[in-house]
Short mmCIF file of N, CA and C in Angstrom, two decimals:
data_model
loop_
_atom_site.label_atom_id
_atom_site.label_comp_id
_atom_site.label_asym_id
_atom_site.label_seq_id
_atom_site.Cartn_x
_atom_site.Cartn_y
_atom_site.Cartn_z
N UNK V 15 -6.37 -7.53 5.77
CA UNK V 15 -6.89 -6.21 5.47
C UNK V 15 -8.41 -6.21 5.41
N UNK V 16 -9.27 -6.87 4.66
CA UNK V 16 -10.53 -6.97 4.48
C UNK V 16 -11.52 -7.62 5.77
N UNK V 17 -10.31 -8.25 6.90
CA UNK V 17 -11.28 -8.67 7.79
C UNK V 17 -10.59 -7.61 8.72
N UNK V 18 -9.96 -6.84 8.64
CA UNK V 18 -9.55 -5.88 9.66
C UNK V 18 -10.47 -4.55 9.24
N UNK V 19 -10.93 -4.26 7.83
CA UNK V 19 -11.85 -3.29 7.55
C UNK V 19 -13.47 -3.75 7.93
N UNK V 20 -13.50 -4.85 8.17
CA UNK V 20 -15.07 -5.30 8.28
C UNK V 20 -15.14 -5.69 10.00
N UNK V 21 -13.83 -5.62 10.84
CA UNK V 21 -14.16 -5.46 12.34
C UNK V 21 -14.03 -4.28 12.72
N UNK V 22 -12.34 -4.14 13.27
CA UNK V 22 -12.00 -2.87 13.77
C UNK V 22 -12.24 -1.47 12.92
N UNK V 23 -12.08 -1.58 11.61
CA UNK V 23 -12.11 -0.46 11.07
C UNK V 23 -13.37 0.40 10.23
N UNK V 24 -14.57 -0.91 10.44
CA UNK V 24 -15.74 -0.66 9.88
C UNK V 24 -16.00 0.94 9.61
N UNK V 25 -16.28 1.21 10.90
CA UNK V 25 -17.02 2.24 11.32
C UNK V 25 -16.31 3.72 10.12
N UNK V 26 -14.87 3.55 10.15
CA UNK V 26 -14.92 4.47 9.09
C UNK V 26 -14.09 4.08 7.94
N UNK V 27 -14.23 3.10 7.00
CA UNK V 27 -14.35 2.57 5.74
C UNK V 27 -14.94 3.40 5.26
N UNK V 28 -14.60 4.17 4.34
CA UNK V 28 -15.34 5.14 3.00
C UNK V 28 -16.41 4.70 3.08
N UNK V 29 -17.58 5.11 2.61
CA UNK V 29 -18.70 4.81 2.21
C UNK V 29 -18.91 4.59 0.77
N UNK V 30 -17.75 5.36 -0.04
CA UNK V 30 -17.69 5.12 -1.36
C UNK V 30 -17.21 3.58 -1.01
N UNK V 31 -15.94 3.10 -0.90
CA UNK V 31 -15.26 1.87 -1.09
C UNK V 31 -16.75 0.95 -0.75
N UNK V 32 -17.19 1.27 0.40
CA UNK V 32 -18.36 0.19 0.72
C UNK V 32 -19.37 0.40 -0.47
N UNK V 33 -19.81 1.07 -0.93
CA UNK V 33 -20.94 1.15 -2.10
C UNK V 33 -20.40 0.68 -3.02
N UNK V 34 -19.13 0.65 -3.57
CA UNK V 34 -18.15 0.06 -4.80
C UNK V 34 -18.40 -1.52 -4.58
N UNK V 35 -17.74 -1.77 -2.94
CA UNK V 35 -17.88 -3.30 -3.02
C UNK V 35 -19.35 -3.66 -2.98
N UNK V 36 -20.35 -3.42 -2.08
CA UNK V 36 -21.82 -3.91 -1.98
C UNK V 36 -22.51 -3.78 -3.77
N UNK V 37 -22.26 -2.86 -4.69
CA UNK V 37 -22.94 -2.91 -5.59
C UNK V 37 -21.85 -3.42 -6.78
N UNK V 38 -20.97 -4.33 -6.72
CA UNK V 38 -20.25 -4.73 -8.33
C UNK V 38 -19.85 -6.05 -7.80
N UNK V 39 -19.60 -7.02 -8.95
CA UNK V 39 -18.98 -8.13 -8.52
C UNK V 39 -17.29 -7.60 -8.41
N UNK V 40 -16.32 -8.59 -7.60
CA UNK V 40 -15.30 -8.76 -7.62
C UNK V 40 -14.41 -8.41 -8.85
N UNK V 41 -14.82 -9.20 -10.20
CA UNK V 41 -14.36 -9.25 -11.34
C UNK V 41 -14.40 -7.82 -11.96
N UNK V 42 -16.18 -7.48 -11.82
CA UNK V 42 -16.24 -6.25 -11.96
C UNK V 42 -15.15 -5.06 -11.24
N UNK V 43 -15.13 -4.76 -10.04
CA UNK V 43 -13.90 -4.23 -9.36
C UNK V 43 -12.93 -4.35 -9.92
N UNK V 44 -12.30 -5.45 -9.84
CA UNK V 44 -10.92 -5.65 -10.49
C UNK V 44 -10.82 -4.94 -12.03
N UNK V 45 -12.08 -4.73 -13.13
CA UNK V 45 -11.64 -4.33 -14.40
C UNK V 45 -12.00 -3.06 -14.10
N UNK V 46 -12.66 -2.79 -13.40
CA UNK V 46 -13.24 -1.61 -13.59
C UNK V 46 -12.14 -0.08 -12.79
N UNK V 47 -11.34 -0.58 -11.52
CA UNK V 47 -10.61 -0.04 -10.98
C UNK V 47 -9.03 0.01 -11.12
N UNK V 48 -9.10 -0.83 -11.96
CA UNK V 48 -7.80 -1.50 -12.86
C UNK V 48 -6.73 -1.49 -11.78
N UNK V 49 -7.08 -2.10 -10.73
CA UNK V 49 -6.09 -2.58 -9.56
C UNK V 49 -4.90 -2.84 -10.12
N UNK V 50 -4.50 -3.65 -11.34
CA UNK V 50 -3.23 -4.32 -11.69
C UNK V 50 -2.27 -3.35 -11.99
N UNK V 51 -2.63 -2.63 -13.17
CA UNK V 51 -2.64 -1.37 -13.39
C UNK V 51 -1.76 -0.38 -12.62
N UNK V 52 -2.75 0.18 -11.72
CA UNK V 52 -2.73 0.99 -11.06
C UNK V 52 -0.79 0.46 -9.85
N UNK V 53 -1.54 -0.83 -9.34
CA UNK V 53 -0.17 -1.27 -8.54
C UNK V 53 1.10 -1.64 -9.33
N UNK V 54 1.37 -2.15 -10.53
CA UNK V 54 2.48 -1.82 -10.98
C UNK V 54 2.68 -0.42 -11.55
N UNK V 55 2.17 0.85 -11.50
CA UNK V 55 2.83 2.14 -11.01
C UNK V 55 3.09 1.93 -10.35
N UNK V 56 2.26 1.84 -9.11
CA UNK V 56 2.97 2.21 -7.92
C UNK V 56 4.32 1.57 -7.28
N UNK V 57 4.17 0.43 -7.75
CA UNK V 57 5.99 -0.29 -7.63
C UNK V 57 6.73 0.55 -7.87
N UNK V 58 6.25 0.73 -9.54
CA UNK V 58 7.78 1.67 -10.21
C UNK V 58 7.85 3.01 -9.52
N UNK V 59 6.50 3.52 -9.60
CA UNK V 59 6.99 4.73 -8.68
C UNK V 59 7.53 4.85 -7.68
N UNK V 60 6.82 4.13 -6.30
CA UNK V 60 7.63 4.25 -5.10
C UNK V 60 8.89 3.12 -4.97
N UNK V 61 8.52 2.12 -5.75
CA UNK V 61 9.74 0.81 -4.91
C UNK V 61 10.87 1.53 -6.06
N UNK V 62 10.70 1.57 -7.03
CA UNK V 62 12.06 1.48 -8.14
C UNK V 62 12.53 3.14 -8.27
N UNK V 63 11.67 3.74 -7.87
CA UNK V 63 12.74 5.52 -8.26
C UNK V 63 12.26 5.79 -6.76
N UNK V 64 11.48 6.59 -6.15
CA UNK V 64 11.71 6.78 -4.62
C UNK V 64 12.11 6.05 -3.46
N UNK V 65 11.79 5.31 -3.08
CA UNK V 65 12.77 3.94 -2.23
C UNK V 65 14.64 3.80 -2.82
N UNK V 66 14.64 3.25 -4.08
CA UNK V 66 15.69 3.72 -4.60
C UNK V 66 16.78 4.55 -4.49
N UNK V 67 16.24 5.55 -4.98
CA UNK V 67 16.80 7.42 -4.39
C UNK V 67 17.02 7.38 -3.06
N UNK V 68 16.46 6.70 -2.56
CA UNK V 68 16.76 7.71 -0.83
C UNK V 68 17.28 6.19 -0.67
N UNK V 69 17.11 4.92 -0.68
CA UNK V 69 18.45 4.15 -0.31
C UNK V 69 19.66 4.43 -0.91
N UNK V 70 19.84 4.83 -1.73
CA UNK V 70 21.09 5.36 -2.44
C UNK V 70 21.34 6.54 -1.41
N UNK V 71 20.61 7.00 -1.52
CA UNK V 71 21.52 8.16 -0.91
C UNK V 71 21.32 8.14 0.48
N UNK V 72 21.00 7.38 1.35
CA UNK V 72 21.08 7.24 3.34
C UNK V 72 22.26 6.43 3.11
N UNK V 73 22.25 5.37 1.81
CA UNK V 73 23.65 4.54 1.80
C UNK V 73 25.19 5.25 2.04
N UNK V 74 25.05 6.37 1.22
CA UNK V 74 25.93 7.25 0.72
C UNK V 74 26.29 8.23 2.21
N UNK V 75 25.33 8.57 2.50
CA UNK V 75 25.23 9.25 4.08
C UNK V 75 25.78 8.81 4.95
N UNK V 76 24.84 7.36 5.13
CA UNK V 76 25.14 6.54 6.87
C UNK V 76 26.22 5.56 6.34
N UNK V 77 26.55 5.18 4.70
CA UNK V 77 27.40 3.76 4.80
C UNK V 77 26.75 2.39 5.39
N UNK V 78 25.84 2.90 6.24
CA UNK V 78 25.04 1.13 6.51
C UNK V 78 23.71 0.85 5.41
N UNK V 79 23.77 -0.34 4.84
CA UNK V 79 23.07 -0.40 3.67
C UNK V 79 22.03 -1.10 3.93
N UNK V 80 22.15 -2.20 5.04
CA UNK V 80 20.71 -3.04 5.23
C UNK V 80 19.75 -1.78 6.62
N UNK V 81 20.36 -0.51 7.33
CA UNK V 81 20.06 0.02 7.87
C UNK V 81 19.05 1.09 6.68
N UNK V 82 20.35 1.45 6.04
CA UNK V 82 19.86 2.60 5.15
C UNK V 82 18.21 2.03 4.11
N UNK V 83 18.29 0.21 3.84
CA UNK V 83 17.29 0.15 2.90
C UNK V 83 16.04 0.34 3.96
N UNK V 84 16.16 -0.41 5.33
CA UNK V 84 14.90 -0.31 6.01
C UNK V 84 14.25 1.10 6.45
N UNK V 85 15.08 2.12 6.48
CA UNK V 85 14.66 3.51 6.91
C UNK V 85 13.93 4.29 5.20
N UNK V 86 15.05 3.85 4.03
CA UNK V 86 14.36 4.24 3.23
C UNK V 86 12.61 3.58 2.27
N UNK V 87 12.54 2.17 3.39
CA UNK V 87 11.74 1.62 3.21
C UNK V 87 10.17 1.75 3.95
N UNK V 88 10.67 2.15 5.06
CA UNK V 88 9.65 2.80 6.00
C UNK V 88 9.54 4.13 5.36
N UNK V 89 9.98 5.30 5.03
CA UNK V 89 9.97 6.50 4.76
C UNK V 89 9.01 6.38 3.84
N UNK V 90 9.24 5.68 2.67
CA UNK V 90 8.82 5.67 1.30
C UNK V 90 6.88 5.06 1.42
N UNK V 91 6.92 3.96 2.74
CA UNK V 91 5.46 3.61 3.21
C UNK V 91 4.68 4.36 3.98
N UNK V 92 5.62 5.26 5.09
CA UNK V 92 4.33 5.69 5.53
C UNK V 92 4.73 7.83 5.65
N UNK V 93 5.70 8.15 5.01
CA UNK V 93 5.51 9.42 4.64
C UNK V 93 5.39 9.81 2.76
N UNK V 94 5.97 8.99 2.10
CA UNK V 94 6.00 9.76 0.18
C UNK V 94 4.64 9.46 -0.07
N UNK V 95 4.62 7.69 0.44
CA UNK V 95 3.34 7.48 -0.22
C UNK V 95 2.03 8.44 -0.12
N UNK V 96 1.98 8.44 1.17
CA UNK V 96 0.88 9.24 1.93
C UNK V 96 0.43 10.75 1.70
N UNK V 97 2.06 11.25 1.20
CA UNK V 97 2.11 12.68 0.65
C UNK V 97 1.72 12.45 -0.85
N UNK V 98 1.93 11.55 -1.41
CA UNK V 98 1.39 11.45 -3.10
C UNK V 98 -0.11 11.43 -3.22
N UNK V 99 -0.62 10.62 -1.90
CA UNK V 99 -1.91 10.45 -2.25
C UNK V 99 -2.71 10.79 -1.16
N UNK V 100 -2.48 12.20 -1.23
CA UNK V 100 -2.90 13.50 -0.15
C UNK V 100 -4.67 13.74 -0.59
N UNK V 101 -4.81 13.67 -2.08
CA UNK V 101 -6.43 13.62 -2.55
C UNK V 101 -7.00 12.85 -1.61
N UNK V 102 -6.64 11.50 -2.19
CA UNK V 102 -7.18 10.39 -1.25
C UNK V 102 -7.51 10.53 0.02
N UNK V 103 -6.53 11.08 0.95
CA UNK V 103 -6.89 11.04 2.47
C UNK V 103 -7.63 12.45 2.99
N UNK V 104 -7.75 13.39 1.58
CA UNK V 104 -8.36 14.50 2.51
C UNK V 104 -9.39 14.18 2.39
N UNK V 105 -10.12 13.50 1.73
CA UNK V 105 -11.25 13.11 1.09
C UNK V 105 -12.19 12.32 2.66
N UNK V 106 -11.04 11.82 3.80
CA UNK V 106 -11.25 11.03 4.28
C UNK V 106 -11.85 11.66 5.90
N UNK V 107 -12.85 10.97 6.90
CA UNK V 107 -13.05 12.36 8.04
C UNK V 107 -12.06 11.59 8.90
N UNK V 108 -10.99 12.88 9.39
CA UNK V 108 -9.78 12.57 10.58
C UNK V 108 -10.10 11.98 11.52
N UNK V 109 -9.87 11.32 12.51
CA UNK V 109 -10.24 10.45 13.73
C UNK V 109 -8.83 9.67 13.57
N UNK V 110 -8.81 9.24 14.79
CA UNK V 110 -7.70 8.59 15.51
C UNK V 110 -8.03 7.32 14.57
N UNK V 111 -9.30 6.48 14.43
CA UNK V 111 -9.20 5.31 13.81
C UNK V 111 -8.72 5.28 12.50
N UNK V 112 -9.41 6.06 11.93
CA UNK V 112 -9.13 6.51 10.66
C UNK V 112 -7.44 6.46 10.35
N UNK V 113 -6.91 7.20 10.96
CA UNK V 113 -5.20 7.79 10.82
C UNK V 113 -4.72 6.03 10.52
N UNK V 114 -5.48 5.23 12.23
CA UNK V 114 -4.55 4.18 12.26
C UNK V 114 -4.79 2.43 11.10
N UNK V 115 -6.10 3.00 10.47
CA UNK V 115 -6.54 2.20 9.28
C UNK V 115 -5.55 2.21 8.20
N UNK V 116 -5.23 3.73 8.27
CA UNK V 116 -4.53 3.50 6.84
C UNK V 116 -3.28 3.37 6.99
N UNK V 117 -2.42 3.61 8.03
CA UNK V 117 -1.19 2.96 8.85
C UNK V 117 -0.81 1.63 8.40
N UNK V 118 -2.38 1.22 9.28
CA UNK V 118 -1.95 -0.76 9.24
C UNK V 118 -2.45 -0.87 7.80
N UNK V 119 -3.29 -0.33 7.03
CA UNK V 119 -3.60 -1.36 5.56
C UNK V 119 -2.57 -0.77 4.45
N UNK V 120 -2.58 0.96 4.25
CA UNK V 120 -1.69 1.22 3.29
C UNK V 120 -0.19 1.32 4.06
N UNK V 121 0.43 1.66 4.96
CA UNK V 121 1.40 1.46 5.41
C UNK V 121 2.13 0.56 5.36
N UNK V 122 1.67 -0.60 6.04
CA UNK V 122 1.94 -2.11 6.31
C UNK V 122 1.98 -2.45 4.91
N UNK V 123 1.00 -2.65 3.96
CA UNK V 123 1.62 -3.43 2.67
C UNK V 123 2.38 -2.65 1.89
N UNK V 124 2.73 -0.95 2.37
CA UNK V 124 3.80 -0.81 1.99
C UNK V 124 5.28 -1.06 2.34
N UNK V 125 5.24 -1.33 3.57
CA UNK V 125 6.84 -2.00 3.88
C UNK V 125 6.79 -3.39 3.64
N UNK V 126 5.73 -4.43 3.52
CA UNK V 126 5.59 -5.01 2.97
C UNK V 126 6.19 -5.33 1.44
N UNK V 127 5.62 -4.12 0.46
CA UNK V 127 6.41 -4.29 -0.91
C UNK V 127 7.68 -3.92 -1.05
N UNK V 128 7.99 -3.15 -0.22
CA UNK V 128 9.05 -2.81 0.27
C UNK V 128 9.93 -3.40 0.07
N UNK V 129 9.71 -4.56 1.03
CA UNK V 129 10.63 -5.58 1.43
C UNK V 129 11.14 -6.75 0.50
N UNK V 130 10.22 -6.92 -0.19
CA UNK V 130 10.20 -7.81 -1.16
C UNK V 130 11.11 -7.10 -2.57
N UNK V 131 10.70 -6.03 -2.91
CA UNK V 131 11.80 -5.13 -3.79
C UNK V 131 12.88 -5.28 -3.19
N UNK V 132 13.27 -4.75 -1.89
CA UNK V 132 14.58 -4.94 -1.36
C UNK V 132 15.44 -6.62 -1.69
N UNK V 133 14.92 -7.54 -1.08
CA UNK V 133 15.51 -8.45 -0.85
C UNK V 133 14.95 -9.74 -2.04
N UNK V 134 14.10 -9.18 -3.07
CA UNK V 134 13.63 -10.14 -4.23
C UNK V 134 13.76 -9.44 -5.73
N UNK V 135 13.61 -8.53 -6.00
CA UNK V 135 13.75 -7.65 -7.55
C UNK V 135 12.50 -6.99 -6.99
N UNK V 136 12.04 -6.20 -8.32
CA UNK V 136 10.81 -5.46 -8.46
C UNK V 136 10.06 -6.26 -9.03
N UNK V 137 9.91 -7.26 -9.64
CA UNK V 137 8.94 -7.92 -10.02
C UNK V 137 8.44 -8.93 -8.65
N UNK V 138 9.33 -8.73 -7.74
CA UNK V 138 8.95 -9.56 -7.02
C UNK V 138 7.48 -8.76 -6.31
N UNK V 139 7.97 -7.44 -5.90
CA UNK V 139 6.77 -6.41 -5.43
C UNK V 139 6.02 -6.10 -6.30
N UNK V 140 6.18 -6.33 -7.44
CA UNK V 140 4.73 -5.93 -8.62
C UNK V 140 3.81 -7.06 -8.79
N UNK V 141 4.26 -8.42 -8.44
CA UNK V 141 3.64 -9.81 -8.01
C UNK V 141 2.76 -9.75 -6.78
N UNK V 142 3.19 -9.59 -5.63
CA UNK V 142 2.81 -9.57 -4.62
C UNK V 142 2.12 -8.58 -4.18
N UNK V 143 2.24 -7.01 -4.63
CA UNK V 143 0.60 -6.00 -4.34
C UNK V 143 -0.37 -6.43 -5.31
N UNK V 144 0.21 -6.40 -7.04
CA UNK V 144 -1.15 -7.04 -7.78
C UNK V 144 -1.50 -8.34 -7.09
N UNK V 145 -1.02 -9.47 -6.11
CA UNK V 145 -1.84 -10.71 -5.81
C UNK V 145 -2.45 -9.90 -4.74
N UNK V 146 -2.32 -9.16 -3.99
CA UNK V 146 -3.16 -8.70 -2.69
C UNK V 146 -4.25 -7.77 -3.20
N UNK V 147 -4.16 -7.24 -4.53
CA UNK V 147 -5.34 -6.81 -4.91
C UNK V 147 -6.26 -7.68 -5.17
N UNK V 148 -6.13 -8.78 -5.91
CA UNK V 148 -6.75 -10.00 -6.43
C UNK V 148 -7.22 -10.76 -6.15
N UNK V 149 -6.77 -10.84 -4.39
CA UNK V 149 -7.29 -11.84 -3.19
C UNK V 149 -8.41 -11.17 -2.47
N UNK V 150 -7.76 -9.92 -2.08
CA UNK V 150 -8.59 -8.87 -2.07
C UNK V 150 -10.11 -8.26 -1.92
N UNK V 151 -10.34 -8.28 -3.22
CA UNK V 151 -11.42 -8.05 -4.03
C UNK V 151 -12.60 -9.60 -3.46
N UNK V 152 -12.32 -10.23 -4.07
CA UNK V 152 -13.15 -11.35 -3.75
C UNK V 152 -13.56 -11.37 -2.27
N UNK V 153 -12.98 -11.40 -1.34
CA UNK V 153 -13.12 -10.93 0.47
C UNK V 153 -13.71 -10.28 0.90
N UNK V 154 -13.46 -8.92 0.09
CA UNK V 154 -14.18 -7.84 0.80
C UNK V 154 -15.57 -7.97 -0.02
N UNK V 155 -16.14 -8.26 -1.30
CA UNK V 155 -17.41 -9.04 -1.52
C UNK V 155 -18.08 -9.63 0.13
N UNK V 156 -17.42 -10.86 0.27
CA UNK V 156 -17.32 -11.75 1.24
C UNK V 156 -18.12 -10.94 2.17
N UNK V 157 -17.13 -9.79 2.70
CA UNK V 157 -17.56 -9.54 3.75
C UNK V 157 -18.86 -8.37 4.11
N UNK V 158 -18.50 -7.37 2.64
CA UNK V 158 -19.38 -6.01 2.97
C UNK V 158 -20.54 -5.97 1.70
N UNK V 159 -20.62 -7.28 0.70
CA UNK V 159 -21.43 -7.51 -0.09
C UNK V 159 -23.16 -7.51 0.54
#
């Protein structure tokens, strides 16, 4: 993610996110944006009651269950999420790159957590977005410091 925002996706990276990372340390970021925080909501919200809900119920629909978790797993990454955090992206200027930034970074580690809820518990996905925040942070220093 952080070396895909500092090649291909430079050009339209927020300017906020870039002023956040160029002016705070890492540590700073991390307390200050309360990444940890913030991503175990978002587990519970999307992996444990929306993902949930709609695998339950495509289960209930289609009867195929490893079909039904991956559709309700994709759904939940790249349409609920995206509709929850509609602030966020209007905030953002439209362009084709743009659309496909947040595809591959918020999309992708959402079927990503996805997957890991599916086939590990929820702690397994509340482990693994808080470590990608955590790795994260320090990188994009790295790169746009």
């Amino acid at each position: 993610m952080a070396l895909a925002d500092a090649t291909i996706f430079r050009s339209v990276v927020p300017a906020s996110q870039t002023a956040l990372v160029a002016g705070s340390s890492a540590l700073l970021r991390i307390a200050i944006a309360s990444f940890a925080p913030h991503a175990v909501v978002d587990e519970l919200v999307f992996r444990l009651v929306a993902m949930s809900a709609l695998a339950w119920l495509l289960t209930a629909l289609l009867g195929l269950r490893p079909l039904a978790f991956w559709i309700a797993i994709v759904i939940t990454a790249l349409v609920i999420y995206p509709a929850a955090r509609h602030a966020y992206l209007a905030k953002l200027t439209p362009s084709l790159l743009t659309m496909m930034r947040e595809i591959m970074l918020h999309g992708g580690a959402g079927i990503l957590w996805g997957w890991l809820y599916w086939r590990h518990g929820l702690v397994a996905s509340m482990v693994g977005h808080v470590s990608a925040h955590l790795a994260l942070q320090p990188m994009l220093g790295l790169l746009f410091g």
